[in-house]
């Protein structure tokens, strides 16, 4: 009888984990960003990447990534206006866009959403135009500098992640 209880307990625990969904925390510049399924932390590569979360979503050929950037020093990474302008400039022409200022317990998070033909590729390299792509990016205050969080991918896939992304960038300030 005892030999049957252990496998049953393991099966029940596994089922509970699947139903509850995986949860985690990504720490960047002393802030704890909480995330849940379908997000999972993956290895970050590249300069100034402080963390990367990936999600597999219907409508995307590959997992989409929310990349957390942190730049050293006061004002590292530039001011809000310069970053918003740069993000919108990553699209061909003028994208359909929206800017929100979110109250996070006295801190202001700037959230930008843009949709159009996105020029995908490294900052100084060749770009691949991606039609009907959406970018959601946030500027999160963190001490003397900001944390920049950027998510891009097919419009329909990003639409499925938008509310969770917003919740994630607000999570360090939730009480």
PDB file of C-alpha atoms in Angstrom:
ATOM      1  CA  UNK A   1       0.000   0.000   0.000  1.00  0.00           C
ATOM      2  CA  UNK A   2       2.793   2.406   0.939  1.00  0.00           C
ATOM      3  CA  UNK A   3       4.459   1.853  -2.472  1.00  0.00           C
ATOM      4  CA  UNK A   4       1.312   3.177  -4.165  1.00  0.00           C
ATOM      5  CA  UNK A   5       1.109   6.345  -2.065  1.00  0.00           C
ATOM      6  CA  UNK A   6       4.416   7.836  -3.197  1.00  0.00           C
ATOM      7  CA  UNK A   7       3.632   7.710  -6.959  1.00  0.00           C
ATOM      8  CA  UNK A   8       0.112   9.019  -6.243  1.00  0.00           C
ATOM      9  CA  UNK A   9       1.542  11.925  -4.224  1.00  0.00           C
ATOM     10  CA  UNK A  10       4.026  12.759  -7.006  1.00  0.00           C
ATOM     11  CA  UNK A  11       1.260  12.656  -9.628  1.00  0.00           C
ATOM     12  CA  UNK A  12      -0.990  14.899  -7.512  1.00  0.00           C
ATOM     13  CA  UNK A  13       1.845  17.372  -6.914  1.00  0.00           C
ATOM     14  CA  UNK A  14       2.629  17.484 -10.666  1.00  0.00           C
ATOM     15  CA  UNK A  15      -1.026  18.057 -11.551  1.00  0.00           C
ATOM     16  CA  UNK A  16      -1.286  20.863  -8.979  1.00  0.00           C
ATOM     17  CA  UNK A  17       1.777  22.544 -10.497  1.00  0.00           C
ATOM     18  CA  UNK A  18       0.293  22.352 -14.003  1.00  0.00           C
ATOM     19  CA  UNK A  19      -3.082  23.736 -12.945  1.00  0.00           C
ATOM     20  CA  UNK A  20      -1.555  26.507 -10.789  1.00  0.00           C
ATOM     21  CA  UNK A  21       0.933  27.487 -13.473  1.00  0.00           C
ATOM     22  CA  UNK A  22       4.602  28.185 -13.018  1.00  0.00           C
ATOM     23  CA  UNK A  23       5.505  31.395 -11.262  1.00  0.00           C
ATOM     24  CA  UNK A  24       8.824  33.099 -10.821  1.00  0.00           C
ATOM     25  CA  UNK A  25      10.651  36.286 -10.014  1.00  0.00           C
ATOM     26  CA  UNK A  26      13.257  38.088 -12.087  1.00  0.00           C
ATOM     27  CA  UNK A  27      15.438  40.508 -10.096  1.00  0.00           C
ATOM     28  CA  UNK A  28      16.809  43.552 -11.926  1.00  0.00           C
ATOM     29  CA  UNK A  29      18.462  46.543 -10.204  1.00  0.00           C
ATOM     30  CA  UNK A  30      16.940  45.571  -6.874  1.00  0.00           C
ATOM     31  CA  UNK A  31      13.397  45.274  -8.243  1.00  0.00           C
ATOM     32  CA  UNK A  32      11.581  41.921  -8.230  1.00  0.00           C
ATOM     33  CA  UNK A  33       9.465  41.379 -11.351  1.00  0.00           C
ATOM     34  CA  UNK A  34       6.925  38.597 -10.824  1.00  0.00           C
ATOM     35  CA  UNK A  35       5.902  36.475 -13.790  1.00  0.00           C
ATOM     36  CA  UNK A  36       3.661  33.485 -14.424  1.00  0.00           C
ATOM     37  CA  UNK A  37       3.034  30.982 -17.193  1.00  0.00           C
ATOM     38  CA  UNK A  38       3.513  31.172 -20.167  1.00  0.00           C
ATOM     39  CA  UNK A  39       6.644  33.159 -19.192  1.00  0.00           C
ATOM     40  CA  UNK A  40       9.874  31.365 -18.305  1.00  0.00           C
ATOM     41  CA  UNK A  41      13.298  32.801 -17.570  1.00  0.00           C
ATOM     42  CA  UNK A  42      15.939  32.041 -20.205  1.00  0.00           C
ATOM     43  CA  UNK A  43      19.630  32.830 -20.411  1.00  0.00           C
ATOM     44  CA  UNK A  44      20.377  36.436 -21.344  1.00  0.00           C
ATOM     45  CA  UNK A  45      22.963  37.171 -23.982  1.00  0.00           C
ATOM     46  CA  UNK A  46      24.187  40.517 -25.198  1.00  0.00           C
ATOM     47  CA  UNK A  47      25.370  43.712 -23.634  1.00  0.00           C
ATOM     48  CA  UNK A  48      23.187  45.449 -21.104  1.00  0.00           C
ATOM     49  CA  UNK A  49      20.657  42.588 -20.932  1.00  0.00           C
ATOM     50  CA  UNK A  50      19.760  42.241 -17.277  1.00  0.00           C
ATOM     51  CA  UNK A  51      17.276  39.427 -17.853  1.00  0.00           C
ATOM     52  CA  UNK A  52      15.147  37.692 -20.461  1.00  0.00           C
ATOM     53  CA  UNK A  53      11.778  35.981 -20.223  1.00  0.00           C
ATOM     54  CA  UNK A  54      10.403  33.886 -23.092  1.00  0.00           C
ATOM     55  CA  UNK A  55       6.838  32.805 -23.851  1.00  0.00           C
ATOM     56  CA  UNK A  56       5.533  30.339 -26.413  1.00  0.00           C
ATOM     57  CA  UNK A  57       2.327  31.744 -27.892  1.00  0.00           C
ATOM     58  CA  UNK A  58       0.003  30.660 -30.682  1.00  0.00           C
ATOM     59  CA  UNK A  59       0.574  32.917 -33.669  1.00  0.00           C
ATOM     60  CA  UNK A  60       4.360  33.163 -33.226  1.00  0.00           C
ATOM     61  CA  UNK A  61       6.779  30.901 -35.102  1.00  0.00           C
ATOM     62  CA  UNK A  62       9.215  30.930 -32.179  1.00  0.00           C
ATOM     63  CA  UNK A  63       9.032  31.990 -28.520  1.00  0.00           C
ATOM     64  CA  UNK A  64       8.799  35.739 -28.024  1.00  0.00           C
ATOM     65  CA  UNK A  65      11.109  37.417 -25.538  1.00  0.00           C
ATOM     66  CA  UNK A  66      10.624  40.165 -23.002  1.00  0.00           C
ATOM     67  CA  UNK A  67      14.105  41.618 -22.652  1.00  0.00           C
ATOM     68  CA  UNK A  68      15.069  43.630 -19.558  1.00  0.00           C
ATOM     69  CA  UNK A  69      17.845  46.162 -20.158  1.00  0.00           C
ATOM     70  CA  UNK A  70      19.881  47.970 -17.522  1.00  0.00           C
ATOM     71  CA  UNK A  71      22.566  50.535 -18.270  1.00  0.00           C
ATOM     72  CA  UNK A  72      25.205  51.613 -15.762  1.00  0.00           C
ATOM     73  CA  UNK A  73      25.367  55.042 -14.161  1.00  0.00           C
ATOM     74  CA  UNK A  74      22.848  57.795 -13.470  1.00  0.00           C
ATOM     75  CA  UNK A  75      20.560  58.297 -16.453  1.00  0.00           C
ATOM     76  CA  UNK A  76      22.056  55.257 -18.190  1.00  0.00           C
ATOM     77  CA  UNK A  77      20.187  54.314 -21.338  1.00  0.00           C
ATOM     78  CA  UNK A  78      18.877  57.825 -21.955  1.00  0.00           C
ATOM     79  CA  UNK A  79      15.734  59.628 -20.969  1.00  0.00           C
ATOM     80  CA  UNK A  80      12.138  58.625 -21.562  1.00  0.00           C
ATOM     81  CA  UNK A  81      11.558  60.777 -24.649  1.00  0.00           C
ATOM     82  CA  UNK A  82      14.709  59.558 -26.420  1.00  0.00           C
ATOM     83  CA  UNK A  83      13.736  55.921 -25.857  1.00  0.00           C
ATOM     84  CA  UNK A  84      10.132  56.369 -26.987  1.00  0.00           C
ATOM     85  CA  UNK A  85      11.373  58.117 -30.141  1.00  0.00           C
ATOM     86  CA  UNK A  86      13.933  55.353 -30.784  1.00  0.00           C
ATOM     87  CA  UNK A  87      11.346  52.593 -30.321  1.00  0.00           C
ATOM     88  CA  UNK A  88       8.884  54.228 -32.713  1.00  0.00           C
ATOM     89  CA  UNK A  89      11.763  54.791 -35.150  1.00  0.00           C
ATOM     90  CA  UNK A  90      12.278  51.023 -35.347  1.00  0.00           C
ATOM     91  CA  UNK A  91       9.165  50.861 -37.537  1.00  0.00           C
ATOM     92  CA  UNK A  92       8.851  51.731 -41.207  1.00  0.00           C
ATOM     93  CA  UNK A  93       6.822  54.909 -41.559  1.00  0.00           C
ATOM     94  CA  UNK A  94       4.635  55.936 -38.656  1.00  0.00           C
ATOM     95  CA  UNK A  95       3.302  53.010 -36.642  1.00  0.00           C
ATOM     96  CA  UNK A  96      -0.069  52.957 -34.936  1.00  0.00           C
ATOM     97  CA  UNK A  97       0.976  53.761 -31.369  1.00  0.00           C
ATOM     98  CA  UNK A  98      -0.240  54.464 -27.864  1.00  0.00           C
ATOM     99  CA  UNK A  99       1.585  55.809 -24.825  1.00  0.00           C
ATOM    100  CA  UNK A 100       0.430  55.304 -21.245  1.00  0.00           C
ATOM    101  CA  UNK A 101       1.757  56.608 -17.942  1.00  0.00           C
ATOM    102  CA  UNK A 102       1.073  53.974 -15.287  1.00  0.00           C
ATOM    103  CA  UNK A 103       1.004  54.824 -11.582  1.00  0.00           C
ATOM    104  CA  UNK A 104       3.060  52.306  -9.651  1.00  0.00           C
ATOM    105  CA  UNK A 105       2.740  53.325  -6.022  1.00  0.00           C
ATOM    106  CA  UNK A 106       4.086  56.812  -6.593  1.00  0.00           C
ATOM    107  CA  UNK A 107       6.472  55.807  -9.375  1.00  0.00           C
ATOM    108  CA  UNK A 108       5.636  56.483 -13.002  1.00  0.00           C
ATOM    109  CA  UNK A 109       6.086  53.717 -15.567  1.00  0.00           C
ATOM    110  CA  UNK A 110       5.920  54.736 -19.221  1.00  0.00           C
ATOM    111  CA  UNK A 111       4.358  52.069 -21.433  1.00  0.00           C
ATOM    112  CA  UNK A 112       4.513  52.309 -25.236  1.00  0.00           C
ATOM    113  CA  UNK A 113       2.624  50.068 -27.667  1.00  0.00           C
ATOM    114  CA  UNK A 114       3.244  50.319 -31.413  1.00  0.00           C
ATOM    115  CA  UNK A 115       2.084  48.211 -34.367  1.00  0.00           C
ATOM    116  CA  UNK A 116       3.228  48.249 -37.990  1.00  0.00           C
ATOM    117  CA  UNK A 117       6.178  47.011 -40.045  1.00  0.00           C
ATOM    118  CA  UNK A 118       8.954  46.479 -37.511  1.00  0.00           C
ATOM    119  CA  UNK A 119      12.602  46.558 -38.600  1.00  0.00           C
ATOM    120  CA  UNK A 120      13.948  43.518 -36.762  1.00  0.00           C
ATOM    121  CA  UNK A 121      17.674  43.123 -36.201  1.00  0.00           C
ATOM    122  CA  UNK A 122      20.687  44.267 -34.202  1.00  0.00           C
ATOM    123  CA  UNK A 123      21.151  48.002 -33.554  1.00  0.00           C
ATOM    124  CA  UNK A 124      24.024  48.373 -36.027  1.00  0.00           C
ATOM    125  CA  UNK A 125      23.270  45.487 -38.393  1.00  0.00           C
ATOM    126  CA  UNK A 126      20.979  44.551 -41.256  1.00  0.00           C
ATOM    127  CA  UNK A 127      17.249  44.709 -40.557  1.00  0.00           C
ATOM    128  CA  UNK A 128      14.444  42.384 -41.620  1.00  0.00           C
ATOM    129  CA  UNK A 129      11.041  44.075 -42.081  1.00  0.00           C
ATOM    130  CA  UNK A 130       8.328  42.249 -40.100  1.00  0.00           C
ATOM    131  CA  UNK A 131       4.826  43.245 -41.175  1.00  0.00           C
ATOM    132  CA  UNK A 132       2.004  43.382 -38.639  1.00  0.00           C
ATOM    133  CA  UNK A 133       4.347  43.319 -35.647  1.00  0.00           C
ATOM    134  CA  UNK A 134       3.720  44.870 -32.263  1.00  0.00           C
ATOM    135  CA  UNK A 135       6.194  46.309 -29.799  1.00  0.00           C
ATOM    136  CA  UNK A 136       5.313  46.815 -26.141  1.00  0.00           C
ATOM    137  CA  UNK A 137       8.018  48.540 -24.124  1.00  0.00           C
ATOM    138  CA  UNK A 138       8.176  49.908 -20.601  1.00  0.00           C
ATOM    139  CA  UNK A 139      10.453  52.334 -18.819  1.00  0.00           C
ATOM    140  CA  UNK A 140      10.561  51.381 -15.150  1.00  0.00           C
ATOM    141  CA  UNK A 141      12.236  53.726 -12.635  1.00  0.00           C
ATOM    142  CA  UNK A 142      14.957  52.088 -10.538  1.00  0.00           C
ATOM    143  CA  UNK A 143      17.069  54.326  -8.337  1.00  0.00           C
ATOM    144  CA  UNK A 144      19.350  56.603 -10.367  1.00  0.00           C
ATOM    145  CA  UNK A 145      18.622  54.858 -13.657  1.00  0.00           C
ATOM    146  CA  UNK A 146      15.777  53.095 -15.427  1.00  0.00           C
ATOM    147  CA  UNK A 147      15.025  49.550 -16.442  1.00  0.00           C
ATOM    148  CA  UNK A 148      13.860  49.196 -20.039  1.00  0.00           C
ATOM    149  CA  UNK A 149      11.660  46.201 -20.874  1.00  0.00           C
ATOM    150  CA  UNK A 150      10.932  45.436 -24.524  1.00  0.00           C
ATOM    151  CA  UNK A 151       8.685  42.817 -26.132  1.00  0.00           C
ATOM    152  CA  UNK A 152       8.202  42.454 -29.909  1.00  0.00           C
ATOM    153  CA  UNK A 153       6.487  39.884 -32.090  1.00  0.00           C
ATOM    154  CA  UNK A 154       3.502  39.174 -34.332  1.00  0.00           C
ATOM    155  CA  UNK A 155       0.539  41.407 -33.458  1.00  0.00           C
ATOM    156  CA  UNK A 156      -1.847  38.572 -32.523  1.00  0.00           C
ATOM    157  CA  UNK A 157       0.734  36.827 -30.323  1.00  0.00           C
ATOM    158  CA  UNK A 158       1.688  40.019 -28.489  1.00  0.00           C
ATOM    159  CA  UNK A 159      -2.002  40.878 -27.950  1.00  0.00           C
ATOM    160  CA  UNK A 160      -2.305  37.626 -25.962  1.00  0.00           C
ATOM    161  CA  UNK A 161       0.590  38.685 -23.711  1.00  0.00           C
ATOM    162  CA  UNK A 162      -0.188  42.404 -23.301  1.00  0.00           C
ATOM    163  CA  UNK A 163      -2.112  42.300 -20.006  1.00  0.00           C
ATOM    164  CA  UNK A 164       0.383  39.898 -18.429  1.00  0.00           C
ATOM    165  CA  UNK A 165       3.256  42.135 -19.585  1.00  0.00           C
ATOM    166  CA  UNK A 166       1.631  45.178 -17.990  1.00  0.00           C
ATOM    167  CA  UNK A 167       1.031  43.269 -14.759  1.00  0.00           C
ATOM    168  CA  UNK A 168       4.657  42.084 -14.788  1.00  0.00           C
ATOM    169  CA  UNK A 169       6.161  45.581 -15.153  1.00  0.00           C
ATOM    170  CA  UNK A 170       3.907  46.865 -12.354  1.00  0.00           C
ATOM    171  CA  UNK A 171       4.642  43.913 -10.050  1.00  0.00           C
ATOM    172  CA  UNK A 172       7.677  45.338  -8.194  1.00  0.00           C
ATOM    173  CA  UNK A 173       5.429  48.142  -6.915  1.00  0.00           C
ATOM    174  CA  UNK A 174       2.353  46.040  -6.028  1.00  0.00           C
ATOM    175  CA  UNK A 175       1.405  45.965  -2.376  1.00  0.00           C
TER     176      UNK A 175
END
